[in-house]
mmCIF file with all atom_site columns, C-alpha atoms in Angstrom:
data_model
loop_
_atom_site.group_PDB
_atom_site.id
_atom_site.type_symbol
_atom_site.label_atom_id
_atom_site.label_alt_id
_atom_site.label_comp_id
_atom_site.label_asym_id
_atom_site.label_entity_id
_atom_site.label_seq_id
_atom_site.pdbx_PDB_ins_code
_atom_site.Cartn_x
_atom_site.Cartn_y
_atom_site.Cartn_z
_atom_site.occupancy
_atom_site.B_iso_or_equiv
_atom_site.pdbx_formal_charge
_atom_site.auth_seq_id
_atom_site.auth_comp_id
_atom_site.auth_asym_id
_atom_site.auth_atom_id
_atom_site.pdbx_PDB_model_num
ATOM 1   C CA . GLN A 1 1   ? 104.634 100.553 122.961 1.00 67.00 ? 1   GLN A CA 1
ATOM 2   C CA . LYS A 1 2   ? 102.381 101.870 120.242 1.00 74.00 ? 2   LYS A CA 1
ATOM 3   C CA . GLU A 1 3   ? 98.683  101.527 121.075 1.00 88.00 ? 3   GLU A CA 1
ATOM 4   C CA . VAL A 1 4   ? 95.497  102.233 119.194 1.00 93.00 ? 4   VAL A CA 1
ATOM 5   C CA . GLU A 1 5   ? 92.235  102.290 121.135 1.00 95.00 ? 5   GLU A CA 1
ATOM 6   C CA . GLN A 1 6   ? 88.720  101.851 119.806 1.00 95.00 ? 6   GLN A CA 1
ATOM 7   C CA . ASN A 1 7   ? 85.381  101.196 121.442 1.00 90.00 ? 7   ASN A CA 1
ATOM 8   C CA . SER A 1 8   ? 84.565  97.604  120.467 1.00 87.00 ? 8   SER A CA 1
ATOM 9   C CA . GLY A 1 9   ? 80.805  98.250  120.366 1.00 88.00 ? 9   GLY A CA 1
ATOM 10  C CA . PRO A 1 10  ? 78.523  97.055  119.026 1.00 95.00 ? 10  PRO A CA 1
ATOM 11  C CA . LEU A 1 11  ? 77.471  100.465 117.788 1.00 96.00 ? 11  LEU A CA 1
ATOM 12  C CA . SER A 1 12  ? 73.895  100.356 116.538 1.00 97.00 ? 12  SER A CA 1
ATOM 13  C CA . VAL A 1 13  ? 72.735  103.099 114.140 1.00 97.00 ? 13  VAL A CA 1
ATOM 14  C CA . PRO A 1 14  ? 69.408  103.429 112.276 1.00 97.00 ? 14  PRO A CA 1
ATOM 15  C CA . GLU A 1 15  ? 69.507  103.259 108.494 1.00 97.00 ? 15  GLU A CA 1
ATOM 16  C CA . GLY A 1 16  ? 69.985  106.701 106.981 1.00 97.00 ? 16  GLY A CA 1
ATOM 17  C CA . ALA A 1 17  ? 71.593  108.172 110.102 1.00 97.00 ? 17  ALA A CA 1
ATOM 18  C CA . ILE A 1 18  ? 75.215  109.208 110.656 1.00 97.00 ? 18  ILE A CA 1
ATOM 19  C CA . ALA A 1 19  ? 77.541  106.620 112.183 1.00 97.00 ? 19  ALA A CA 1
ATOM 20  C CA . SER A 1 20  ? 80.455  108.055 114.153 1.00 97.00 ? 20  SER A CA 1
ATOM 21  C CA . LEU A 1 21  ? 83.484  105.879 114.876 1.00 97.00 ? 21  LEU A CA 1
ATOM 22  C CA . ASN A 1 22  ? 86.340  107.027 117.071 1.00 97.00 ? 22  ASN A CA 1
ATOM 23  C CA . CYS A 1 23  ? 89.956  106.071 117.619 1.00 96.00 ? 23  CYS A CA 1
ATOM 24  C CA . THR A 1 24  ? 92.790  107.339 119.824 1.00 96.00 ? 24  THR A CA 1
ATOM 25  C CA . TYR A 1 25  ? 96.472  106.529 119.502 1.00 94.00 ? 25  TYR A CA 1
ATOM 26  C CA . SER A 1 26  ? 99.396  106.716 121.878 1.00 91.00 ? 26  SER A CA 1
ATOM 27  C CA . ASP A 1 27  ? 102.368 107.487 119.630 1.00 87.00 ? 27  ASP A CA 1
ATOM 28  C CA . ARG A 1 28  ? 102.606 111.246 119.080 1.00 87.00 ? 28  ARG A CA 1
ATOM 29  C CA . GLY A 1 29  ? 105.011 110.656 116.184 1.00 83.00 ? 29  GLY A CA 1
ATOM 30  C CA . SER A 1 30  ? 102.391 108.795 114.152 1.00 85.00 ? 30  SER A CA 1
ATOM 31  C CA . GLN A 1 31  ? 102.032 110.169 110.652 1.00 83.00 ? 31  GLN A CA 1
ATOM 32  C CA . SER A 1 32  ? 99.556  108.054 108.732 1.00 89.00 ? 32  SER A CA 1
ATOM 33  C CA . PHE A 1 33  ? 96.072  106.975 109.703 1.00 93.00 ? 33  PHE A CA 1
ATOM 34  C CA . PHE A 1 34  ? 93.818  104.484 107.998 1.00 94.00 ? 34  PHE A CA 1
ATOM 35  C CA . TRP A 1 35  ? 90.305  103.146 108.363 1.00 96.00 ? 35  TRP A CA 1
ATOM 36  C CA . TYR A 1 36  ? 89.709  99.592  107.170 1.00 96.00 ? 36  TYR A CA 1
ATOM 37  C CA . ARG A 1 37  ? 86.353  97.857  106.905 1.00 97.00 ? 37  ARG A CA 1
ATOM 38  C CA . GLN A 1 38  ? 86.229  94.151  107.633 1.00 96.00 ? 38  GLN A CA 1
ATOM 39  C CA . TYR A 1 39  ? 83.223  91.976  106.997 1.00 96.00 ? 39  TYR A CA 1
ATOM 40  C CA . SER A 1 40  ? 82.943  88.799  109.049 1.00 93.00 ? 40  SER A CA 1
ATOM 41  C CA . GLY A 1 41  ? 85.341  86.162  107.743 1.00 92.00 ? 41  GLY A CA 1
ATOM 42  C CA . LYS A 1 42  ? 86.891  88.517  105.194 1.00 94.00 ? 42  LYS A CA 1
ATOM 43  C CA . SER A 1 43  ? 90.107  90.504  104.904 1.00 95.00 ? 43  SER A CA 1
ATOM 44  C CA . PRO A 1 44  ? 90.424  94.215  105.768 1.00 95.00 ? 44  PRO A CA 1
ATOM 45  C CA . GLU A 1 45  ? 89.501  96.619  102.993 1.00 94.00 ? 45  GLU A CA 1
ATOM 46  C CA . LEU A 1 46  ? 90.757  100.214 102.983 1.00 93.00 ? 46  LEU A CA 1
ATOM 47  C CA . ILE A 1 47  ? 88.007  102.829 103.358 1.00 94.00 ? 47  ILE A CA 1
ATOM 48  C CA . MET A 1 48  ? 89.898  106.033 104.089 1.00 94.00 ? 48  MET A CA 1
ATOM 49  C CA . SER A 1 49  ? 93.389  107.323 104.687 1.00 93.00 ? 49  SER A CA 1
ATOM 50  C CA . ILE A 1 50  ? 94.292  110.666 106.271 1.00 93.00 ? 50  ILE A CA 1
ATOM 51  C CA . TYR A 1 51  ? 97.629  112.305 106.956 1.00 90.00 ? 51  TYR A CA 1
ATOM 52  C CA . SER A 1 52  ? 96.964  115.950 107.868 1.00 90.00 ? 52  SER A CA 1
ATOM 53  C CA . ASN A 1 53  ? 94.868  117.617 110.534 1.00 94.00 ? 53  ASN A CA 1
ATOM 54  C CA . GLY A 1 54  ? 91.306  118.339 109.509 1.00 95.00 ? 54  GLY A CA 1
ATOM 55  C CA . ASP A 1 55  ? 88.665  116.561 107.492 1.00 96.00 ? 55  ASP A CA 1
ATOM 56  C CA . LYS A 1 56  ? 88.902  114.404 104.396 1.00 96.00 ? 56  LYS A CA 1
ATOM 57  C CA . GLU A 1 57  ? 85.743  113.461 102.538 1.00 96.00 ? 57  GLU A CA 1
ATOM 58  C CA . ASP A 1 58  ? 85.153  110.646 100.072 1.00 95.00 ? 58  ASP A CA 1
ATOM 59  C CA . GLY A 1 59  ? 81.554  110.029 99.124  1.00 96.00 ? 59  GLY A CA 1
ATOM 60  C CA . ARG A 1 60  ? 79.570  109.130 102.243 1.00 97.00 ? 60  ARG A CA 1
ATOM 61  C CA . PHE A 1 61  ? 82.739  108.803 104.327 1.00 97.00 ? 61  PHE A CA 1
ATOM 62  C CA . THR A 1 62  ? 84.572  111.567 106.203 1.00 98.00 ? 62  THR A CA 1
ATOM 63  C CA . ALA A 1 63  ? 87.776  111.020 108.149 1.00 97.00 ? 63  ALA A CA 1
ATOM 64  C CA . GLN A 1 64  ? 88.774  113.556 110.783 1.00 97.00 ? 64  GLN A CA 1
ATOM 65  C CA . LEU A 1 65  ? 92.236  113.905 112.312 1.00 96.00 ? 65  LEU A CA 1
ATOM 66  C CA . ASN A 1 66  ? 93.374  115.903 115.329 1.00 96.00 ? 66  ASN A CA 1
ATOM 67  C CA . LYS A 1 67  ? 97.038  115.221 115.999 1.00 93.00 ? 67  LYS A CA 1
ATOM 68  C CA . ALA A 1 68  ? 97.175  117.477 119.059 1.00 94.00 ? 68  ALA A CA 1
ATOM 69  C CA . SER A 1 69  ? 94.501  115.355 120.727 1.00 95.00 ? 69  SER A CA 1
ATOM 70  C CA . GLN A 1 70  ? 95.821  112.135 119.122 1.00 94.00 ? 70  GLN A CA 1
ATOM 71  C CA . TYR A 1 71  ? 92.360  111.403 117.838 1.00 95.00 ? 71  TYR A CA 1
ATOM 72  C CA . VAL A 1 72  ? 91.006  110.181 114.519 1.00 97.00 ? 72  VAL A CA 1
ATOM 73  C CA . SER A 1 73  ? 87.404  109.526 113.601 1.00 97.00 ? 73  SER A CA 1
ATOM 74  C CA . LEU A 1 74  ? 85.307  108.191 110.749 1.00 98.00 ? 74  LEU A CA 1
ATOM 75  C CA . LEU A 1 75  ? 81.835  109.477 109.907 1.00 98.00 ? 75  LEU A CA 1
ATOM 76  C CA . ILE A 1 76  ? 79.508  107.499 107.663 1.00 98.00 ? 76  ILE A CA 1
ATOM 77  C CA . ARG A 1 77  ? 76.583  109.529 106.326 1.00 98.00 ? 77  ARG A CA 1
ATOM 78  C CA . ASP A 1 78  ? 73.320  108.019 105.121 1.00 97.00 ? 78  ASP A CA 1
ATOM 79  C CA . SER A 1 79  ? 74.230  104.682 106.733 1.00 97.00 ? 79  SER A CA 1
ATOM 80  C CA . GLN A 1 80  ? 73.181  101.598 104.787 1.00 97.00 ? 80  GLN A CA 1
ATOM 81  C CA . PRO A 1 81  ? 72.726  98.004  105.992 1.00 96.00 ? 81  PRO A CA 1
ATOM 82  C CA . SER A 1 82  ? 75.721  97.092  103.806 1.00 96.00 ? 82  SER A CA 1
ATOM 83  C CA . ASP A 1 83  ? 77.850  99.308  106.060 1.00 97.00 ? 83  ASP A CA 1
ATOM 84  C CA . SER A 1 84  ? 77.375  96.799  108.881 1.00 97.00 ? 84  SER A CA 1
ATOM 85  C CA . ALA A 1 85  ? 80.887  95.510  109.546 1.00 97.00 ? 85  ALA A CA 1
ATOM 86  C CA . THR A 1 86  ? 83.846  95.891  111.876 1.00 96.00 ? 86  THR A CA 1
ATOM 87  C CA . TYR A 1 87  ? 85.833  99.079  111.323 1.00 97.00 ? 87  TYR A CA 1
ATOM 88  C CA . LEU A 1 88  ? 89.526  98.906  112.124 1.00 96.00 ? 88  LEU A CA 1
ATOM 89  C CA . CYS A 1 89  ? 91.567  101.997 112.876 1.00 96.00 ? 89  CYS A CA 1
ATOM 90  C CA . ALA A 1 90  ? 95.228  101.610 111.875 1.00 94.00 ? 90  ALA A CA 1
ATOM 91  C CA . VAL A 1 91  ? 98.153  103.907 112.552 1.00 91.00 ? 91  VAL A CA 1
ATOM 92  C CA . ARG A 1 92  ? 101.623 104.004 111.069 1.00 85.00 ? 92  ARG A CA 1
ATOM 93  C CA . MET A 1 93  ? 104.621 105.839 112.438 1.00 68.00 ? 93  MET A CA 1
ATOM 94  C CA . TYR A 1 94  ? 107.075 106.183 109.616 1.00 60.00 ? 94  TYR A CA 1
ATOM 95  C CA . SER A 1 95  ? 110.561 106.027 111.108 1.00 55.00 ? 95  SER A CA 1
ATOM 96  C CA . GLY A 1 96  ? 112.343 106.612 107.823 1.00 53.00 ? 96  GLY A CA 1
ATOM 97  C CA . GLY A 1 97  ? 114.074 103.268 107.957 1.00 52.00 ? 97  GLY A CA 1
ATOM 98  C CA . GLY A 1 98  ? 111.716 101.254 105.852 1.00 55.00 ? 98  GLY A CA 1
ATOM 99  C CA . ALA A 1 99  ? 108.352 99.579  105.840 1.00 59.00 ? 99  ALA A CA 1
ATOM 100 C CA . ASP A 1 100 ? 107.120 99.610  109.419 1.00 70.00 ? 100 ASP A CA 1
ATOM 101 C CA . GLY A 1 101 ? 103.851 97.776  109.738 1.00 81.00 ? 101 GLY A CA 1
ATOM 102 C CA . LEU A 1 102 ? 100.545 99.185  110.873 1.00 87.00 ? 102 LEU A CA 1
ATOM 103 C CA . THR A 1 103 ? 99.323  99.177  114.472 1.00 90.00 ? 103 THR A CA 1
ATOM 104 C CA . PHE A 1 104 ? 95.646  98.257  114.571 1.00 93.00 ? 104 PHE A CA 1
ATOM 105 C CA . GLY A 1 105 ? 92.920  98.865  117.093 1.00 94.00 ? 105 GLY A CA 1
ATOM 106 C CA . LYS A 1 106 ? 90.617  96.007  118.026 1.00 94.00 ? 106 LYS A CA 1
ATOM 107 C CA . GLY A 1 107 ? 87.881  97.412  115.807 1.00 95.00 ? 107 GLY A CA 1
ATOM 108 C CA . THR A 1 108 ? 84.369  98.751  116.306 1.00 96.00 ? 108 THR A CA 1
ATOM 109 C CA . HIS A 1 109 ? 81.487  96.497  115.347 1.00 96.00 ? 109 HIS A CA 1
ATOM 110 C CA . LEU A 1 110 ? 78.913  98.647  113.547 1.00 97.00 ? 110 LEU A CA 1
ATOM 111 C CA . ILE A 1 111 ? 75.326  97.498  113.046 1.00 97.00 ? 111 ILE A CA 1
ATOM 112 C CA . ILE A 1 112 ? 73.005  99.460  110.752 1.00 97.00 ? 112 ILE A CA 1
ATOM 113 C CA . GLN A 1 113 ? 69.394  98.765  111.656 1.00 95.00 ? 113 GLN A CA 1
ATOM 114 C CA . PRO A 1 114 ? 66.959  98.757  108.684 1.00 91.00 ? 114 PRO A CA 1
ATOM 115 C CA . ASN B 2 1   ? 94.437  91.441  88.682  1.00 66.00 ? 1   ASN B CA 1
ATOM 116 C CA . ALA B 2 2   ? 95.084  88.842  91.418  1.00 78.00 ? 2   ALA B CA 1
ATOM 117 C CA . GLY B 2 3   ? 96.671  91.209  93.979  1.00 93.00 ? 3   GLY B CA 1
ATOM 118 C CA . VAL B 2 4   ? 97.798  89.336  97.102  1.00 96.00 ? 4   VAL B CA 1
ATOM 119 C CA . THR B 2 5   ? 97.146  85.590  97.053  1.00 97.00 ? 5   THR B CA 1
ATOM 120 C CA . GLN B 2 6   ? 97.356  83.371  100.132 1.00 98.00 ? 6   GLN B CA 1
ATOM 121 C CA . THR B 2 7   ? 97.259  79.592  100.336 1.00 97.00 ? 7   THR B CA 1
ATOM 122 C CA . PRO B 2 8   ? 95.846  77.539  101.899 1.00 97.00 ? 8   PRO B CA 1
ATOM 123 C CA . LYS B 2 9   ? 92.571  79.179  102.951 1.00 97.00 ? 9   LYS B CA 1
ATOM 124 C CA . PHE B 2 10  ? 92.047  76.777  105.852 1.00 97.00 ? 10  PHE B CA 1
ATOM 125 C CA . ARG B 2 11  ? 94.273  74.350  107.703 1.00 96.00 ? 11  ARG B CA 1
ATOM 126 C CA . ILE B 2 12  ? 94.105  72.211  110.824 1.00 97.00 ? 12  ILE B CA 1
ATOM 127 C CA . LEU B 2 13  ? 97.397  71.249  112.437 1.00 96.00 ? 13  LEU B CA 1
ATOM 128 C CA . LYS B 2 14  ? 98.249  68.986  115.309 1.00 97.00 ? 14  LYS B CA 1
ATOM 129 C CA . ILE B 2 15  ? 100.447 70.319  118.104 1.00 97.00 ? 15  ILE B CA 1
ATOM 130 C CA . GLY B 2 16  ? 104.097 70.079  117.114 1.00 96.00 ? 16  GLY B CA 1
ATOM 131 C CA . GLN B 2 17  ? 103.501 69.896  113.364 1.00 97.00 ? 17  GLN B CA 1
ATOM 132 C CA . SER B 2 18  ? 105.085 72.334  110.953 1.00 96.00 ? 18  SER B CA 1
ATOM 133 C CA . MET B 2 19  ? 103.684 74.144  107.966 1.00 96.00 ? 19  MET B CA 1
ATOM 134 C CA . THR B 2 20  ? 104.309 77.013  105.596 1.00 97.00 ? 20  THR B CA 1
ATOM 135 C CA . LEU B 2 21  ? 101.728 79.644  104.763 1.00 98.00 ? 21  LEU B CA 1
ATOM 136 C CA . GLN B 2 22  ? 102.216 80.887  101.248 1.00 98.00 ? 22  GLN B CA 1
ATOM 137 C CA . CYS B 2 23  ? 101.835 84.476  100.084 1.00 98.00 ? 23  CYS B CA 1
ATOM 138 C CA . THR B 2 24  ? 102.444 85.881  96.627  1.00 97.00 ? 24  THR B CA 1
ATOM 139 C CA . GLN B 2 25  ? 101.691 89.256  95.074  1.00 96.00 ? 25  GLN B CA 1
ATOM 140 C CA . ASP B 2 26  ? 101.678 90.383  91.467  1.00 94.00 ? 26  ASP B CA 1
ATOM 141 C CA . MET B 2 27  ? 101.736 94.151  92.022  1.00 91.00 ? 27  MET B CA 1
ATOM 142 C CA . ASN B 2 28  ? 105.545 94.426  92.030  1.00 89.00 ? 28  ASN B CA 1
ATOM 143 C CA . HIS B 2 29  ? 105.464 95.690  95.614  1.00 90.00 ? 29  HIS B CA 1
ATOM 144 C CA . ASN B 2 30  ? 108.741 95.607  97.496  1.00 89.00 ? 30  ASN B CA 1
ATOM 145 C CA . TYR B 2 31  ? 107.161 95.751  100.931 1.00 91.00 ? 31  TYR B CA 1
ATOM 146 C CA . MET B 2 32  ? 105.350 92.735  102.334 1.00 93.00 ? 32  MET B CA 1
ATOM 147 C CA . TYR B 2 33  ? 103.918 91.932  105.750 1.00 94.00 ? 33  TYR B CA 1
ATOM 148 C CA . TRP B 2 34  ? 102.473 89.113  107.819 1.00 96.00 ? 34  TRP B CA 1
ATOM 149 C CA . TYR B 2 35  ? 99.789  89.791  110.434 1.00 96.00 ? 35  TYR B CA 1
ATOM 150 C CA . ARG B 2 36  ? 97.744  87.567  112.685 1.00 97.00 ? 36  ARG B CA 1
ATOM 151 C CA . GLN B 2 37  ? 94.236  88.315  113.922 1.00 97.00 ? 37  GLN B CA 1
ATOM 152 C CA . ASP B 2 38  ? 92.796  86.581  116.968 1.00 94.00 ? 38  ASP B CA 1
ATOM 153 C CA . PRO B 2 39  ? 88.993  86.556  117.504 1.00 87.00 ? 39  PRO B CA 1
ATOM 154 C CA . GLY B 2 40  ? 87.654  89.993  118.443 1.00 84.00 ? 40  GLY B CA 1
ATOM 155 C CA . MET B 2 41  ? 91.071  91.576  118.127 1.00 86.00 ? 41  MET B CA 1
ATOM 156 C CA . GLY B 2 42  ? 92.903  93.799  115.727 1.00 88.00 ? 42  GLY B CA 1
ATOM 157 C CA . LEU B 2 43  ? 95.746  92.634  113.542 1.00 93.00 ? 43  LEU B CA 1
ATOM 158 C CA . LYS B 2 44  ? 99.221  92.220  115.003 1.00 93.00 ? 44  LYS B CA 1
ATOM 159 C CA . LEU B 2 45  ? 102.380 92.389  112.913 1.00 92.00 ? 45  LEU B CA 1
ATOM 160 C CA . ILE B 2 46  ? 104.481 89.201  112.887 1.00 94.00 ? 46  ILE B CA 1
ATOM 161 C CA . TYR B 2 47  ? 107.218 89.929  110.319 1.00 94.00 ? 47  TYR B CA 1
ATOM 162 C CA . TYR B 2 48  ? 107.781 92.279  107.443 1.00 92.00 ? 48  TYR B CA 1
ATOM 163 C CA . SER B 2 49  ? 110.147 92.602  104.493 1.00 92.00 ? 49  SER B CA 1
ATOM 164 C CA . VAL B 2 50  ? 111.371 95.607  102.528 1.00 88.00 ? 50  VAL B CA 1
ATOM 165 C CA . GLY B 2 51  ? 112.667 93.542  99.628  1.00 89.00 ? 51  GLY B CA 1
ATOM 166 C CA . ALA B 2 52  ? 114.172 90.264  98.536  1.00 91.00 ? 52  ALA B CA 1
ATOM 167 C CA . GLY B 2 53  ? 116.630 89.001  101.134 1.00 92.00 ? 53  GLY B CA 1
ATOM 168 C CA . ILE B 2 54  ? 115.604 91.528  103.811 1.00 92.00 ? 54  ILE B CA 1
ATOM 169 C CA . THR B 2 55  ? 113.227 90.705  106.649 1.00 93.00 ? 55  THR B CA 1
ATOM 170 C CA . ASP B 2 56  ? 112.577 92.073  110.128 1.00 91.00 ? 56  ASP B CA 1
ATOM 171 C CA . LYS B 2 57  ? 110.556 91.191  113.204 1.00 91.00 ? 57  LYS B CA 1
ATOM 172 C CA . GLY B 2 58  ? 107.271 92.789  114.057 1.00 89.00 ? 58  GLY B CA 1
ATOM 173 C CA . GLU B 2 59  ? 105.367 92.827  117.342 1.00 88.00 ? 59  GLU B CA 1
ATOM 174 C CA . VAL B 2 60  ? 104.738 89.051  117.734 1.00 92.00 ? 60  VAL B CA 1
ATOM 175 C CA . PRO B 2 61  ? 107.500 87.091  115.896 1.00 94.00 ? 61  PRO B CA 1
ATOM 176 C CA . ASN B 2 62  ? 108.011 84.226  118.361 1.00 95.00 ? 62  ASN B CA 1
ATOM 177 C CA . GLY B 2 63  ? 107.228 80.809  116.891 1.00 95.00 ? 63  GLY B CA 1
ATOM 178 C CA . TYR B 2 64  ? 107.462 82.002  113.288 1.00 97.00 ? 64  TYR B CA 1
ATOM 179 C CA . ASN B 2 65  ? 110.085 82.330  110.582 1.00 97.00 ? 65  ASN B CA 1
ATOM 180 C CA . VAL B 2 66  ? 110.064 84.047  107.216 1.00 97.00 ? 66  VAL B CA 1
ATOM 181 C CA . SER B 2 67  ? 112.171 84.240  104.101 1.00 94.00 ? 67  SER B CA 1
ATOM 182 C CA . ARG B 2 68  ? 112.070 86.476  101.043 1.00 95.00 ? 68  ARG B CA 1
ATOM 183 C CA . SER B 2 69  ? 113.907 85.052  98.055  1.00 95.00 ? 69  SER B CA 1
ATOM 184 C CA . THR B 2 70  ? 111.877 86.873  95.400  1.00 95.00 ? 70  THR B CA 1
ATOM 185 C CA . THR B 2 71  ? 109.914 90.109  95.182  1.00 94.00 ? 71  THR B CA 1
ATOM 186 C CA . GLU B 2 72  ? 106.676 88.194  94.659  1.00 96.00 ? 72  GLU B CA 1
ATOM 187 C CA . ASP B 2 73  ? 106.777 85.624  97.464  1.00 97.00 ? 73  ASP B CA 1
ATOM 188 C CA . PHE B 2 74  ? 106.868 85.953  101.257 1.00 97.00 ? 74  PHE B CA 1
ATOM 189 C CA . PRO B 2 75  ? 106.180 82.609  102.979 1.00 98.00 ? 75  PRO B CA 1
ATOM 190 C CA . LEU B 2 76  ? 105.564 82.307  106.719 1.00 98.00 ? 76  LEU B CA 1
ATOM 191 C CA . ARG B 2 77  ? 106.846 79.187  108.471 1.00 97.00 ? 77  ARG B CA 1
ATOM 192 C CA . LEU B 2 78  ? 105.488 77.660  111.684 1.00 95.00 ? 78  LEU B CA 1
ATOM 193 C CA . GLU B 2 79  ? 108.049 75.175  113.004 1.00 89.00 ? 79  GLU B CA 1
ATOM 194 C CA . LEU B 2 80  ? 106.355 73.624  116.063 1.00 93.00 ? 80  LEU B CA 1
ATOM 195 C CA . ALA B 2 81  ? 102.681 74.496  116.016 1.00 95.00 ? 81  ALA B CA 1
ATOM 196 C CA . ALA B 2 82  ? 101.093 75.389  119.366 1.00 96.00 ? 82  ALA B CA 1
ATOM 197 C CA . PRO B 2 83  ? 97.427  76.059  120.261 1.00 96.00 ? 83  PRO B CA 1
ATOM 198 C CA . SER B 2 84  ? 98.343  79.731  120.840 1.00 95.00 ? 84  SER B CA 1
ATOM 199 C CA . GLN B 2 85  ? 99.013  79.998  117.105 1.00 97.00 ? 85  GLN B CA 1
ATOM 200 C CA . THR B 2 86  ? 95.370  79.320  116.275 1.00 97.00 ? 86  THR B CA 1
ATOM 201 C CA . SER B 2 87  ? 94.442  82.476  114.416 1.00 97.00 ? 87  SER B CA 1
ATOM 202 C CA . VAL B 2 88  ? 93.695  84.020  111.048 1.00 97.00 ? 88  VAL B CA 1
ATOM 203 C CA . TYR B 2 89  ? 96.831  85.024  109.185 1.00 98.00 ? 89  TYR B CA 1
ATOM 204 C CA . PHE B 2 90  ? 96.868  87.883  106.694 1.00 98.00 ? 90  PHE B CA 1
ATOM 205 C CA . CYS B 2 91  ? 99.582  88.740  104.240 1.00 97.00 ? 91  CYS B CA 1
ATOM 206 C CA . ALA B 2 92  ? 99.790  92.284  102.888 1.00 95.00 ? 92  ALA B CA 1
ATOM 207 C CA . SER B 2 93  ? 101.933 94.252  100.483 1.00 93.00 ? 93  SER B CA 1
ATOM 208 C CA . SER B 2 94  ? 102.550 97.904  99.701  1.00 90.00 ? 94  SER B CA 1
ATOM 209 C CA . TYR B 2 95  ? 104.301 100.087 97.160  1.00 84.00 ? 95  TYR B CA 1
ATOM 210 C CA . SER B 2 96  ? 107.789 101.260 98.062  1.00 71.00 ? 96  SER B CA 1
ATOM 211 C CA . GLY B 2 97  ? 107.963 104.454 96.045  1.00 67.00 ? 97  GLY B CA 1
ATOM 212 C CA . GLY B 2 98  ? 106.731 107.953 96.686  1.00 65.00 ? 98  GLY B CA 1
ATOM 213 C CA . GLN B 2 99  ? 105.992 109.003 100.243 1.00 65.00 ? 99  GLN B CA 1
ATOM 214 C CA . LEU B 2 100 ? 106.458 105.788 102.167 1.00 60.00 ? 100 LEU B CA 1
ATOM 215 C CA . ALA B 2 101 ? 104.356 106.807 105.148 1.00 60.00 ? 101 ALA B CA 1
ATOM 216 C CA . LYS B 2 102 ? 101.310 107.200 102.927 1.00 66.00 ? 102 LYS B CA 1
ATOM 217 C CA . ASN B 2 103 ? 101.569 103.906 101.112 1.00 78.00 ? 103 ASN B CA 1
ATOM 218 C CA . ILE B 2 104 ? 98.494  101.739 101.335 1.00 86.00 ? 104 ILE B CA 1
ATOM 219 C CA . GLN B 2 105 ? 98.721  98.128  102.432 1.00 90.00 ? 105 GLN B CA 1
ATOM 220 C CA . TYR B 2 106 ? 96.668  95.647  100.423 1.00 92.00 ? 106 TYR B CA 1
ATOM 221 C CA . PHE B 2 107 ? 95.614  92.447  102.121 1.00 95.00 ? 107 PHE B CA 1
ATOM 222 C CA . GLY B 2 108 ? 95.184  88.883  100.955 1.00 97.00 ? 108 GLY B CA 1
ATOM 223 C CA . ALA B 2 109 ? 92.072  86.846  101.799 1.00 97.00 ? 109 ALA B CA 1
ATOM 224 C CA . GLY B 2 110 ? 93.698  85.212  104.813 1.00 97.00 ? 110 GLY B CA 1
ATOM 225 C CA . THR B 2 111 ? 94.531  81.722  106.056 1.00 97.00 ? 111 THR B CA 1
ATOM 226 C CA . ARG B 2 112 ? 92.437  80.363  108.915 1.00 97.00 ? 112 ARG B CA 1
ATOM 227 C CA . LEU B 2 113 ? 94.625  78.065  111.033 1.00 97.00 ? 113 LEU B CA 1
ATOM 228 C CA . SER B 2 114 ? 93.572  75.840  113.898 1.00 96.00 ? 114 SER B CA 1
ATOM 229 C CA . VAL B 2 115 ? 96.120  73.993  116.054 1.00 96.00 ? 115 VAL B CA 1
ATOM 230 C CA . LEU B 2 116 ? 94.614  71.140  118.029 1.00 95.00 ? 116 LEU B CA 1
#
């Protein structure tokens, strides 16, 4: 049973600070890791993807992956009120047989305080 | 560019009724997926398809059926609606070329379904 765990929050961060979101996963064979942002009542929107150990930066966002610890994180620098949303961690284990779906965590509700 | 389009956006069903949730994509993606999201929860995979005529079960397929007659369309059928199927349903699609494990899934706007 593939599982993805996230702290549901809410995580409250002052505007301009760094928001740190964490995720652990159970399937050691997992190969692809994604962070989606979801505003209330809206569909998930991809923020970051990461496939190799280490850091990946894109603008104010940095994804970090540690496969040995089965841990993936998302850092948001210079947090803005518009970053307030639920952040979903998603993991895919590619079995080679086709298009396996993503396994999602329950999401972390992030609140950026002005 | 429309992307992934879902209809209807909202629907209220009575227990025992049937309905089809429509999903169409114009990105020429072979892979398509149906997820459901209950309040405060992550998304759970219902069914997926790797191409026309090929479908497979996901984590929570009971109470649902799918078909895939064309590359563009992937409808989800509820035969006998139950209150447990009250949820938000998302359709997604992804590219089938390149390194499959890295392919991004793009989501539609969702269908909010209530079964009363």
